[in-house]
mmCIF file of C-alpha atoms in Angstrom:
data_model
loop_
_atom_site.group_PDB
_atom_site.id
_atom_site.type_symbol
_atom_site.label_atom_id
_atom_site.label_comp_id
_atom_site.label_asym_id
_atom_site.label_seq_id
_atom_site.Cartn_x
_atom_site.Cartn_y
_atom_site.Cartn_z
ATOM 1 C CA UNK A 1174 138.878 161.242 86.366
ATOM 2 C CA UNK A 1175 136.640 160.865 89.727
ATOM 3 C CA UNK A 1176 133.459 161.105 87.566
ATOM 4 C CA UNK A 1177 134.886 158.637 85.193
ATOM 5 C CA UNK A 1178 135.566 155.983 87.725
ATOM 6 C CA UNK A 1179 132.367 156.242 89.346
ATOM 7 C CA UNK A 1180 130.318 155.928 85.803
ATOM 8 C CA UNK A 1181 132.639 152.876 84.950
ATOM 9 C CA UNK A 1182 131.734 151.084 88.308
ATOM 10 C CA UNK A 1183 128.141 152.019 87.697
ATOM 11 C CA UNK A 1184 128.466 150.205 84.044
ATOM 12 C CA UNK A 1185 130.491 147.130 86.054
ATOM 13 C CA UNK A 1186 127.405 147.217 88.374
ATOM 14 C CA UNK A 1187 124.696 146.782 85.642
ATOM 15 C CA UNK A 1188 126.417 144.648 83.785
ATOM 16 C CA UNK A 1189 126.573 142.364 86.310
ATOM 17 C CA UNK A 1190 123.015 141.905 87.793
ATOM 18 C CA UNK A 1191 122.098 141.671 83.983
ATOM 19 C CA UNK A 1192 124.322 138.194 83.830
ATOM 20 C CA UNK A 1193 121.925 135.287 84.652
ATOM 21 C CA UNK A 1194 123.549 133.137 87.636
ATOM 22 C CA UNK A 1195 124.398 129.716 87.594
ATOM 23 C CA UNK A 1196 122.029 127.659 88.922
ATOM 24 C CA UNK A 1197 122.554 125.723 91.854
ATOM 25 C CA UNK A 1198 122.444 121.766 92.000
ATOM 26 C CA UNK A 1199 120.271 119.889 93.283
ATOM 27 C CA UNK A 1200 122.195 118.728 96.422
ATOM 28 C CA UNK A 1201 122.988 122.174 97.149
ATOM 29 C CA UNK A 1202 119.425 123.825 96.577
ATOM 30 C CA UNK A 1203 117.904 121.059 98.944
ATOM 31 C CA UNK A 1204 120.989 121.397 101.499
ATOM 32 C CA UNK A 1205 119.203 124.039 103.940
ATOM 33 C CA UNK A 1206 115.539 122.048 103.198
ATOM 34 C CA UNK A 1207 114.045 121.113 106.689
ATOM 35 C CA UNK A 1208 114.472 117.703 107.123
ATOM 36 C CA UNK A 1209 111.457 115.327 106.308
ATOM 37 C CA UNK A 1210 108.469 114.529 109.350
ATOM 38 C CA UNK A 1211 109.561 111.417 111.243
ATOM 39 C CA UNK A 1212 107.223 108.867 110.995
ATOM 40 C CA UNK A 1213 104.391 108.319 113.735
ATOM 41 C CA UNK A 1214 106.124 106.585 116.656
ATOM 42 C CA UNK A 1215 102.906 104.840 116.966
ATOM 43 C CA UNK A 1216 103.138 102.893 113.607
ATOM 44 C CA UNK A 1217 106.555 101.489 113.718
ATOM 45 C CA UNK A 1218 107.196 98.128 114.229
ATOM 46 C CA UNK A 1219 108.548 97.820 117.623
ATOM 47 C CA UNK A 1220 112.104 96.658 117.770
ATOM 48 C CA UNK A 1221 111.887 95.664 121.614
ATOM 49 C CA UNK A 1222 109.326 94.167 124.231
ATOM 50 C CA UNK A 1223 109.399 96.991 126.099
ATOM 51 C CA UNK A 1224 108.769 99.208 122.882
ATOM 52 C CA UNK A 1225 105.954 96.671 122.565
ATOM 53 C CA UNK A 1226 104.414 97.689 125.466
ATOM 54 C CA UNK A 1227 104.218 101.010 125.652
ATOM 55 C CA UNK A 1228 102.618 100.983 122.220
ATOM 56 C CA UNK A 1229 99.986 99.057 122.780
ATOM 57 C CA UNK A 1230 99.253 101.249 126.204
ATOM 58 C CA UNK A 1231 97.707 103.630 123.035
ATOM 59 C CA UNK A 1232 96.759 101.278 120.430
ATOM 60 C CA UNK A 1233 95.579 98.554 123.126
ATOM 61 C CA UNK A 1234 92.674 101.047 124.233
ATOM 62 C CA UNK A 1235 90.532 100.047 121.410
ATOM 63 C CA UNK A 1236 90.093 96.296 119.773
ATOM 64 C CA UNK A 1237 90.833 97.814 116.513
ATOM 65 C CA UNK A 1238 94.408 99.003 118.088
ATOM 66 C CA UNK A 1239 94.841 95.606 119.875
ATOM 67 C CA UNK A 1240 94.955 94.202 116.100
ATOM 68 C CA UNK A 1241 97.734 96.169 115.222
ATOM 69 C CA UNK A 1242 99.769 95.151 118.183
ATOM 70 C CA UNK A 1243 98.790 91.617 117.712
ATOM 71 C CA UNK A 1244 100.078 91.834 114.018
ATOM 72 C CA UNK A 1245 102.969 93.961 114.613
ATOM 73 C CA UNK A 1246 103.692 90.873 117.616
ATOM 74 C CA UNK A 1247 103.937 88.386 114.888
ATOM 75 C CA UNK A 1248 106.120 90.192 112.228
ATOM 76 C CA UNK A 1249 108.682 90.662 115.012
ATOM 77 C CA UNK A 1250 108.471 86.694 115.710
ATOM 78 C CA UNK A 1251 108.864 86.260 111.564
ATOM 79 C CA UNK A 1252 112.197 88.033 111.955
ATOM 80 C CA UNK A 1253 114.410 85.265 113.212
ATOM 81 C CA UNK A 1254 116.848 87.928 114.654
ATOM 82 C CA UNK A 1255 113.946 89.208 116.811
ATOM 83 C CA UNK A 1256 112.257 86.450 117.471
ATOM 84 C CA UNK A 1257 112.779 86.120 121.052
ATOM 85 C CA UNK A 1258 111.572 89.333 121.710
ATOM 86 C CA UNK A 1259 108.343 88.469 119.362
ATOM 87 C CA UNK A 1260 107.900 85.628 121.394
ATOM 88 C CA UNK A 1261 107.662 87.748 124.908
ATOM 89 C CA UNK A 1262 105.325 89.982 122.614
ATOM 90 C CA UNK A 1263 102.690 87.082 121.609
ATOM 91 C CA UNK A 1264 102.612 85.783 125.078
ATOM 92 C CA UNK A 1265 101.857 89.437 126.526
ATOM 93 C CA UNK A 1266 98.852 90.179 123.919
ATOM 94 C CA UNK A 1267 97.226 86.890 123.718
ATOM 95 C CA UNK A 1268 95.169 85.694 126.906
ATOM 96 C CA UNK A 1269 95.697 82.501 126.395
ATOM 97 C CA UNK A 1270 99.217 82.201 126.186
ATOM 98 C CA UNK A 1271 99.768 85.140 129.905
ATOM 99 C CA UNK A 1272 99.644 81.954 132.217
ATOM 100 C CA UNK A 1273 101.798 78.614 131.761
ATOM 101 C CA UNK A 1274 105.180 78.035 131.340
ATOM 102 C CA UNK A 1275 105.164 76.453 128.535
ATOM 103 C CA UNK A 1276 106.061 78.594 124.997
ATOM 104 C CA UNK A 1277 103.229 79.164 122.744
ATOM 105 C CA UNK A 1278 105.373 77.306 120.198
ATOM 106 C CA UNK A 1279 104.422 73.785 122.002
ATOM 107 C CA UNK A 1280 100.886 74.184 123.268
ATOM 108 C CA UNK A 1281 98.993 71.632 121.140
ATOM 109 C CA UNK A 1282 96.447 74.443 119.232
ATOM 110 C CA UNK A 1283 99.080 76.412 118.369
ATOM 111 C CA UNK A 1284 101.544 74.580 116.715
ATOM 112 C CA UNK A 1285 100.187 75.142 113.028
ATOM 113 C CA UNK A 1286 100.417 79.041 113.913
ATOM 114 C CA UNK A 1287 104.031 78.728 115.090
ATOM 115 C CA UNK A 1288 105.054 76.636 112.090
ATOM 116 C CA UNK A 1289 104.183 78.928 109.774
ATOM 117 C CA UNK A 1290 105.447 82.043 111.392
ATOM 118 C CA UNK A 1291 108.726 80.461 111.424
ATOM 119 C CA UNK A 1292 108.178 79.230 107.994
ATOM 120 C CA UNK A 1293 109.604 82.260 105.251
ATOM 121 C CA UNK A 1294 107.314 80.541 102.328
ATOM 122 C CA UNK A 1295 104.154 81.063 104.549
ATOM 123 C CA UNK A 1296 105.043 84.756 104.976
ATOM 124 C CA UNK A 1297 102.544 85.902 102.715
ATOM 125 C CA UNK A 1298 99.487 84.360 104.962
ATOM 126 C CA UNK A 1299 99.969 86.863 107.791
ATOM 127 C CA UNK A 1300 100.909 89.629 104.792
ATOM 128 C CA UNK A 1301 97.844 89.471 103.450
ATOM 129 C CA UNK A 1302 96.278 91.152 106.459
ATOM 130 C CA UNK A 1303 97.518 94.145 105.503
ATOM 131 C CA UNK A 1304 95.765 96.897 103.939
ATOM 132 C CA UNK A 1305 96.708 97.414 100.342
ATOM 133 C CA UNK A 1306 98.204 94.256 100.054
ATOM 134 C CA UNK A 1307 97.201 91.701 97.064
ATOM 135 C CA UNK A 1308 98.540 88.804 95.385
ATOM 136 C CA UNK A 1309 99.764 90.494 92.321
ATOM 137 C CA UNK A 1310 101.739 93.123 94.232
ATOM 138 C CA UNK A 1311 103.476 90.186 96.193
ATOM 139 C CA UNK A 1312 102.024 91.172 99.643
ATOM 140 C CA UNK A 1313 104.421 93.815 99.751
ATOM 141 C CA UNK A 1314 103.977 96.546 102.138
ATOM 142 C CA UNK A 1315 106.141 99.035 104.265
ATOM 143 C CA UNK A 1316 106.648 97.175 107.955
ATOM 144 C CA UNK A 1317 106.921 100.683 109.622
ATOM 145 C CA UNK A 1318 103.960 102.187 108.136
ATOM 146 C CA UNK A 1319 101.130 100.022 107.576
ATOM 147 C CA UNK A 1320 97.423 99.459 108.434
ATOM 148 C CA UNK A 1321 95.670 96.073 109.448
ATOM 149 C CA UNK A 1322 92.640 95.516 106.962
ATOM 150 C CA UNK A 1323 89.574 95.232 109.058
ATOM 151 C CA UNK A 1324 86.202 94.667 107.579
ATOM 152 C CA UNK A 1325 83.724 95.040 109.999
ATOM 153 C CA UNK A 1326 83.508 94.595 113.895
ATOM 154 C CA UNK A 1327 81.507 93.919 116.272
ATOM 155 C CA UNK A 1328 80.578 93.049 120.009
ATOM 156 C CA UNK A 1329 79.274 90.298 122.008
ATOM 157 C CA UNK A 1330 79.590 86.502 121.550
ATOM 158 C CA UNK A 1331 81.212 84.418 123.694
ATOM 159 C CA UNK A 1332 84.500 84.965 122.535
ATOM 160 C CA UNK A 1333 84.520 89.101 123.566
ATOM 161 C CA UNK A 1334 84.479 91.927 120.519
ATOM 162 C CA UNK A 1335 85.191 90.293 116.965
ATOM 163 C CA UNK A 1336 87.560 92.532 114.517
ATOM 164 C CA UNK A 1337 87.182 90.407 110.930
ATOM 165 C CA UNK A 1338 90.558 90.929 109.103
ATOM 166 C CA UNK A 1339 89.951 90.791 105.428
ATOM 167 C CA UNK A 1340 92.995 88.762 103.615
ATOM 168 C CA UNK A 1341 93.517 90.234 100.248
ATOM 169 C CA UNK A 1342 94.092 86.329 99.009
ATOM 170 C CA UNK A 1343 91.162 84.967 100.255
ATOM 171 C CA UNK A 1344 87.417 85.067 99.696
ATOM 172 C CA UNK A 1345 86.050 85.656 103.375
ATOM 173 C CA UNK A 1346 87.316 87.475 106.514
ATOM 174 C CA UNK A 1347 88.565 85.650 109.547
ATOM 175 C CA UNK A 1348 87.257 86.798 113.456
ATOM 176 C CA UNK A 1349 89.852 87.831 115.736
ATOM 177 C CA UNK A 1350 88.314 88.292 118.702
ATOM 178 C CA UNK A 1351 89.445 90.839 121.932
ATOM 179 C CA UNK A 1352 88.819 90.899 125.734
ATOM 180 C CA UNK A 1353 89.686 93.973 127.533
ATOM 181 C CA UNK A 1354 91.248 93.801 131.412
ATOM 182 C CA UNK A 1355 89.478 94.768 133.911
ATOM 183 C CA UNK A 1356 92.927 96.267 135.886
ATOM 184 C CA UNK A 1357 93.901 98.228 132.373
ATOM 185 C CA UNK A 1358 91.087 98.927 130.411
ATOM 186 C CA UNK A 1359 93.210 97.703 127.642
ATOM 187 C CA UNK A 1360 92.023 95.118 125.003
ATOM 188 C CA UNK A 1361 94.117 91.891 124.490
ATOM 189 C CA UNK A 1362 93.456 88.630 121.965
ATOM 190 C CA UNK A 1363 91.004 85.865 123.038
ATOM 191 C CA UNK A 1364 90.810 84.039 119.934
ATOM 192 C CA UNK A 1365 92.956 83.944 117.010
ATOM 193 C CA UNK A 1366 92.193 80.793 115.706
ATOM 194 C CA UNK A 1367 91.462 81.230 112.128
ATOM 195 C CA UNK A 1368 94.669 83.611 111.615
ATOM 196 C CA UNK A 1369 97.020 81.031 109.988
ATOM 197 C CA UNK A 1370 94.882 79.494 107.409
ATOM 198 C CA UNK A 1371 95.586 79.344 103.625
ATOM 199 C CA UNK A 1372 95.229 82.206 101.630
ATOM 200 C CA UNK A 1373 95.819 82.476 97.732
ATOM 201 C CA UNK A 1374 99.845 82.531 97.097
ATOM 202 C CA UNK A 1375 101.795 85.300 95.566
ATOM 203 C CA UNK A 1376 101.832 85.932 91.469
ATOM 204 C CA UNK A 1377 105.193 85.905 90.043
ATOM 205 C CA UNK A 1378 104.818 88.359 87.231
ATOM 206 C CA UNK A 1379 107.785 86.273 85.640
ATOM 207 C CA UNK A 1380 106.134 83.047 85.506
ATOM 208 C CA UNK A 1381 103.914 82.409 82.422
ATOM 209 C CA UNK A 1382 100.338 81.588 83.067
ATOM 210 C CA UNK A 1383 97.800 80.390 80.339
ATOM 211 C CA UNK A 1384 94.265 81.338 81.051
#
């Protein structure tokens, strides 16, 4: 009877790795995954000033970095909820607007600018500065994860080192131009005056056009 037993749990045994096992779902196969890389700290839109800051103690070291803070400044003011802190980031990065009292919402030069950044229909102006961007897509692009669309640069000039943002609605690239500190070493705007001008409006793929 011993040898008996033994053979039938041998037969159990067999018969058991030969039975193909349920496979698991997907929620449970991907349960012990690692989780997914955090996005670069460095390309997030800063919810705070001071978050503002000590991003662009990085990206400020080069003119091309000072563009991404500069953008990244004005998508924060777009956001009504954050636009106090937006504000405190526009005066920081733009020379112009460190000394004064006054908000840059009422000096006389930039009150087109401000209008439009406040303005949720003129969104698409300072989204079309963003790499990837186009009017068919909508200007659409991820806020934490994007890259400013830079043509060409270049130094000298009176107004400091030009960057030339492309718009991906309009037919030439507009100068921004940097100045770097001479306490820092970090680059901040001189001259932004082109930014706000018209670009070519969104397509609505649900509006019928004739052509």
């Amino acid at each position: 009877m011993k040898h008996v037993a033994i053979w039938l749990a041998l037969l159990c045994g067999v018969v058991w790795l030969g039975v193909a096992q349920p496979a698991l779902a997907q929620d449970e196969f991907d349960e012990g995954a690692p989780a997914a890389e955090a996005e670069d700290e460095g390309q997030k839109l800063p919810k705070t000033f001071d978050e503002f800051v000590e991003q662009h103690k990085e990206l400020g070291k080069t003119p091309q970095g000072a563009s991404k803070s500069f953008l990244d400044s004005l998508f924060v003011y777009m956001n009504p909820d954050t636009r106090e802190e937006g504000r405190k980031m526009i005066h920081f990065i733009v020379i112009e607007y460190k000394t004064g009292d006054r908000p840059f919402e009422q000096r006389a030069n930039s009150q087109i600018l401000a209008e439009r950044l406040r303005d949720p229909d003129m969104a698409y102006i300072f989204h079309s500065y963003v790499m990837g961007t186009s009017p068919e897509n909508q200007y659409k692009f991820d806020l934490n994860n994007y890259e400013v669309n830079i043509e060409k640069s270049n130094e000298g000039g009176p107004y400091g080192y030009q960057c030339w943002w492309r718009s991906t609605g309009a037919d030439s690239a507009r100068a921004i131009s940097f100045k770097k500190s001479n306490q820092s070493g970090l680059w901040y705007v001189a001259d932004w005056t082109g930014l706000p001008s018209m670009v070519r409006k969104p397509i609505d793929p649900d509006v019928e056009t004739f052509e």
